[in-house]
């Protein structure tokens, strides 16, 4: 005799309520569904989606992207800072910066830059390759490029060239040797990008980057 299994919400077992952050739900059929826009702007039943892929003879597994989640998270980040600035009477400005080392996926980074353009979003780079990628992703008047990582003469020459071309380049100086290289470039007639200084905060953070709160 076949058993009839009723759909159920196993949120207590899968803890989707906590990690889903309102982008994930379980519908009445017991299927996991995605709410990409977070504000009632549509739902995607993953079981139905897999069925549709099978009907189209597409092989599985497959990667499904929801760029609307990036848009939603970016807007929430900006709203959070605007709210904090009003609460504490902060009269300066806030600029969000995305570190390219977090995710190099072109689809992800291009969407972040596209959505962040209205907020003046910048990019943080740690290598010459990431710097070149940032130059292809940002417009000259969009947002800053923060230069971290190991900086040799070639890295700093690239930063100087980009600054001279009109990009907002901020070189974060971490070592005396880097400052010496910058002085040498200026002495040889190169443009000087904006300089920043990386400092270690007295207050410590929590989580994965607890030891990297500079």
Coordinates of C-alpha atoms in Angstrom, one line a residue:
X1 CA 0.0 0.0 0.0
X2 CA 1.5 3.3 -1.1
X3 CA 2.0 5.9 1.6
X4 CA 0.6 9.4 1.1
X5 CA 3.1 12.0 2.1
X6 CA 1.6 15.4 2.9
X7 CA 3.6 18.6 2.1
X8 CA 5.0 20.2 5.1
X9 CA 7.1 23.2 6.1
X10 CA 10.3 21.8 7.5
X11 CA 11.7 25.2 8.3
X12 CA 12.8 24.0 11.8
X13 CA 15.0 21.4 10.2
X14 CA 16.4 23.3 7.2
X15 CA 16.5 26.7 9.0
X16 CA 15.6 28.4 5.8
X17 CA 13.9 31.2 7.7
X18 CA 17.2 32.4 9.1
X19 CA 19.6 32.0 6.1
X20 CA 16.9 32.8 3.5
X21 CA 16.4 36.4 4.8
X22 CA 12.9 36.5 3.3
X23 CA 14.2 35.6 -0.1
X24 CA 13.4 31.9 0.4
X25 CA 10.1 30.4 1.4
X26 CA 8.1 27.1 1.2
X27 CA 4.8 27.2 -0.6
X28 CA 1.6 25.3 0.0
X29 CA 2.8 22.5 -2.2
X30 CA 5.8 22.0 0.0
X31 CA 8.2 23.3 -2.6
X32 CA 11.1 25.7 -2.0
X33 CA 10.5 29.0 -3.7
X34 CA 12.6 32.1 -4.3
X35 CA 11.3 35.6 -3.8
X36 CA 14.0 37.6 -5.8
X37 CA 12.6 41.1 -5.3
X38 CA 11.9 40.6 -1.6
X39 CA 8.9 43.0 -1.8
X40 CA 6.3 40.8 -3.4
X41 CA 7.6 41.2 -6.9
X42 CA 7.2 37.6 -8.0
X43 CA 7.9 34.1 -6.8
X44 CA 9.9 31.2 -8.5
X45 CA 8.9 27.6 -7.6
X46 CA 12.2 25.7 -7.8
X47 CA 10.5 22.4 -8.3
X48 CA 8.5 23.8 -11.2
X49 CA 11.6 25.4 -12.6
X50 CA 13.5 22.1 -12.6
X51 CA 10.5 20.5 -14.3
X52 CA 10.5 23.2 -17.0
X53 CA 14.3 22.6 -17.6
X54 CA 13.6 18.9 -18.0
X55 CA 10.9 19.6 -20.5
X56 CA 13.3 21.7 -22.5
X57 CA 15.9 18.8 -22.4
X58 CA 18.4 20.9 -20.5
X59 CA 21.0 19.0 -18.6
X60 CA 21.2 19.3 -14.8
X61 CA 22.7 20.5 -12.5
X62 CA 22.4 24.0 -13.7
X63 CA 23.2 27.4 -12.2
X64 CA 20.2 29.8 -11.7
X65 CA 20.9 33.4 -10.9
X66 CA 18.6 35.9 -9.3
X67 CA 20.2 39.3 -9.9
X68 CA 17.2 41.0 -8.3
X69 CA 18.5 39.8 -4.9
X70 CA 21.7 41.8 -5.5
X71 CA 19.5 44.9 -6.3
X72 CA 17.5 44.3 -3.1
X73 CA 20.6 43.9 -0.9
X74 CA 22.3 46.9 -2.4
X75 CA 19.2 49.1 -1.7
X76 CA 18.9 47.7 1.9
X77 CA 22.6 48.6 2.5
X78 CA 22.1 52.2 1.3
X79 CA 18.9 52.6 3.3
X80 CA 20.7 51.3 6.4
X81 CA 23.5 53.9 6.2
X82 CA 21.1 56.7 5.3
X83 CA 19.0 55.8 8.4
X84 CA 22.1 55.7 10.6
X85 CA 23.4 59.0 9.2
X86 CA 20.0 60.7 10.1
X87 CA 20.0 59.1 13.5
X88 CA 23.5 60.3 14.5
X89 CA 23.4 63.6 12.6
X90 CA 26.2 62.5 10.3
X91 CA 26.6 65.3 7.7
X92 CA 29.3 63.9 5.5
X93 CA 28.8 61.2 2.8
X94 CA 28.9 57.4 2.5
X95 CA 30.4 55.5 -0.4
X96 CA 30.0 51.8 -0.6
X97 CA 32.9 49.8 -2.1
X98 CA 32.8 46.2 -3.3
X99 CA 36.0 44.1 -2.9
X100 CA 36.6 42.2 -6.2
X101 CA 38.3 39.4 -4.2
X102 CA 34.9 38.4 -2.7
X103 CA 33.4 37.2 -6.0
X104 CA 35.1 37.5 -9.4
X105 CA 32.0 36.3 -11.4
X106 CA 31.4 38.7 -14.3
X107 CA 27.6 38.3 -13.9
X108 CA 27.8 39.2 -10.2
X109 CA 30.2 42.0 -10.4
X110 CA 28.6 43.6 -13.5
X111 CA 25.2 43.6 -11.8
X112 CA 26.7 45.1 -8.6
X113 CA 28.3 47.9 -10.6
X114 CA 25.1 48.4 -12.6
X115 CA 22.9 48.7 -9.5
X116 CA 25.5 50.6 -7.5
X117 CA 26.1 53.2 -10.2
X118 CA 23.2 55.3 -8.8
X119 CA 25.0 55.3 -5.4
X120 CA 28.5 56.1 -6.6
X121 CA 29.7 52.6 -5.7
X122 CA 33.4 51.9 -6.0
X123 CA 35.6 48.8 -6.2
X124 CA 38.4 47.6 -4.1
X125 CA 41.3 45.8 -5.9
X126 CA 44.3 43.9 -4.6
X127 CA 46.2 43.0 -7.8
X128 CA 47.0 44.5 -11.2
X129 CA 44.6 42.0 -12.8
X130 CA 41.8 43.2 -10.5
X131 CA 42.7 46.8 -11.2
X132 CA 42.4 46.2 -15.0
X133 CA 39.0 44.6 -14.4
X134 CA 37.8 47.5 -12.3
X135 CA 38.8 49.9 -15.1
X136 CA 36.5 48.0 -17.5
X137 CA 33.6 47.9 -15.0
X138 CA 33.5 51.5 -13.7
X139 CA 32.9 54.8 -15.6
X140 CA 35.4 57.6 -14.9
X141 CA 32.8 59.6 -13.0
X142 CA 31.2 56.7 -11.2
X143 CA 33.0 55.6 -8.0
X144 CA 36.5 55.2 -6.5
X145 CA 38.9 52.4 -7.1
X146 CA 40.6 51.5 -3.8
X147 CA 44.0 49.9 -4.3
X148 CA 45.0 47.4 -1.6
X149 CA 47.4 44.5 -1.7
X150 CA 51.1 44.3 -2.7
X151 CA 52.1 47.4 -4.6
X152 CA 55.2 47.3 -6.8
X153 CA 56.3 50.0 -9.2
X154 CA 54.2 48.5 -12.1
X155 CA 51.0 48.5 -9.9
X156 CA 51.6 52.1 -8.9
X157 CA 52.3 53.2 -12.5
X158 CA 48.9 51.7 -13.4
X159 CA 47.3 53.6 -10.6
X160 CA 48.9 56.8 -11.7
X161 CA 47.9 56.3 -15.3
X162 CA 44.3 55.6 -14.4
X163 CA 44.2 58.7 -12.1
X164 CA 45.6 60.8 -15.0
X165 CA 42.9 59.4 -17.3
X166 CA 40.2 60.7 -14.9
X167 CA 39.4 57.8 -12.7
X168 CA 39.1 58.3 -8.9
X169 CA 42.0 56.2 -7.7
X170 CA 42.8 55.9 -4.0
X171 CA 46.1 54.1 -3.1
X172 CA 46.0 52.8 0.4
X173 CA 49.5 53.0 1.7
X174 CA 50.4 50.2 4.1
X175 CA 54.2 50.2 4.1
X176 CA 56.9 52.9 4.0
X177 CA 58.4 51.2 0.9
X178 CA 55.1 51.9 -1.0
X179 CA 55.3 55.6 -0.1
X180 CA 58.9 55.7 -1.3
X181 CA 57.8 54.2 -4.7
X182 CA 55.1 56.8 -5.0
X183 CA 57.6 59.6 -4.3
X184 CA 59.9 58.2 -7.0
X185 CA 57.0 58.1 -9.5
X186 CA 56.2 61.8 -8.8
X187 CA 59.8 62.7 -9.1
X188 CA 59.8 61.1 -12.6
X189 CA 56.8 63.1 -13.6
X190 CA 54.0 60.6 -13.0
X191 CA 50.6 61.8 -11.7
X192 CA 50.0 61.2 -8.0
X193 CA 46.7 59.4 -7.2
X194 CA 44.8 60.1 -4.0
X195 CA 46.6 58.5 -1.0
X196 CA 44.9 56.8 1.9
X197 CA 46.3 55.2 5.0
X198 CA 45.2 51.8 6.3
X199 CA 44.9 51.8 10.1
X200 CA 44.1 49.2 12.6
X201 CA 41.0 50.0 14.6
X202 CA 41.1 49.8 18.4
X203 CA 37.6 48.2 18.4
X204 CA 37.6 44.6 17.2
X205 CA 34.9 43.1 15.0
X206 CA 33.3 39.6 15.0
X207 CA 33.0 36.9 12.5
X208 CA 35.2 35.8 9.6
X209 CA 37.0 39.1 9.2
X210 CA 37.6 39.7 12.9
X211 CA 41.3 39.8 12.4
X212 CA 41.1 42.1 9.4
X213 CA 39.4 45.2 10.7
X214 CA 41.9 47.6 9.2

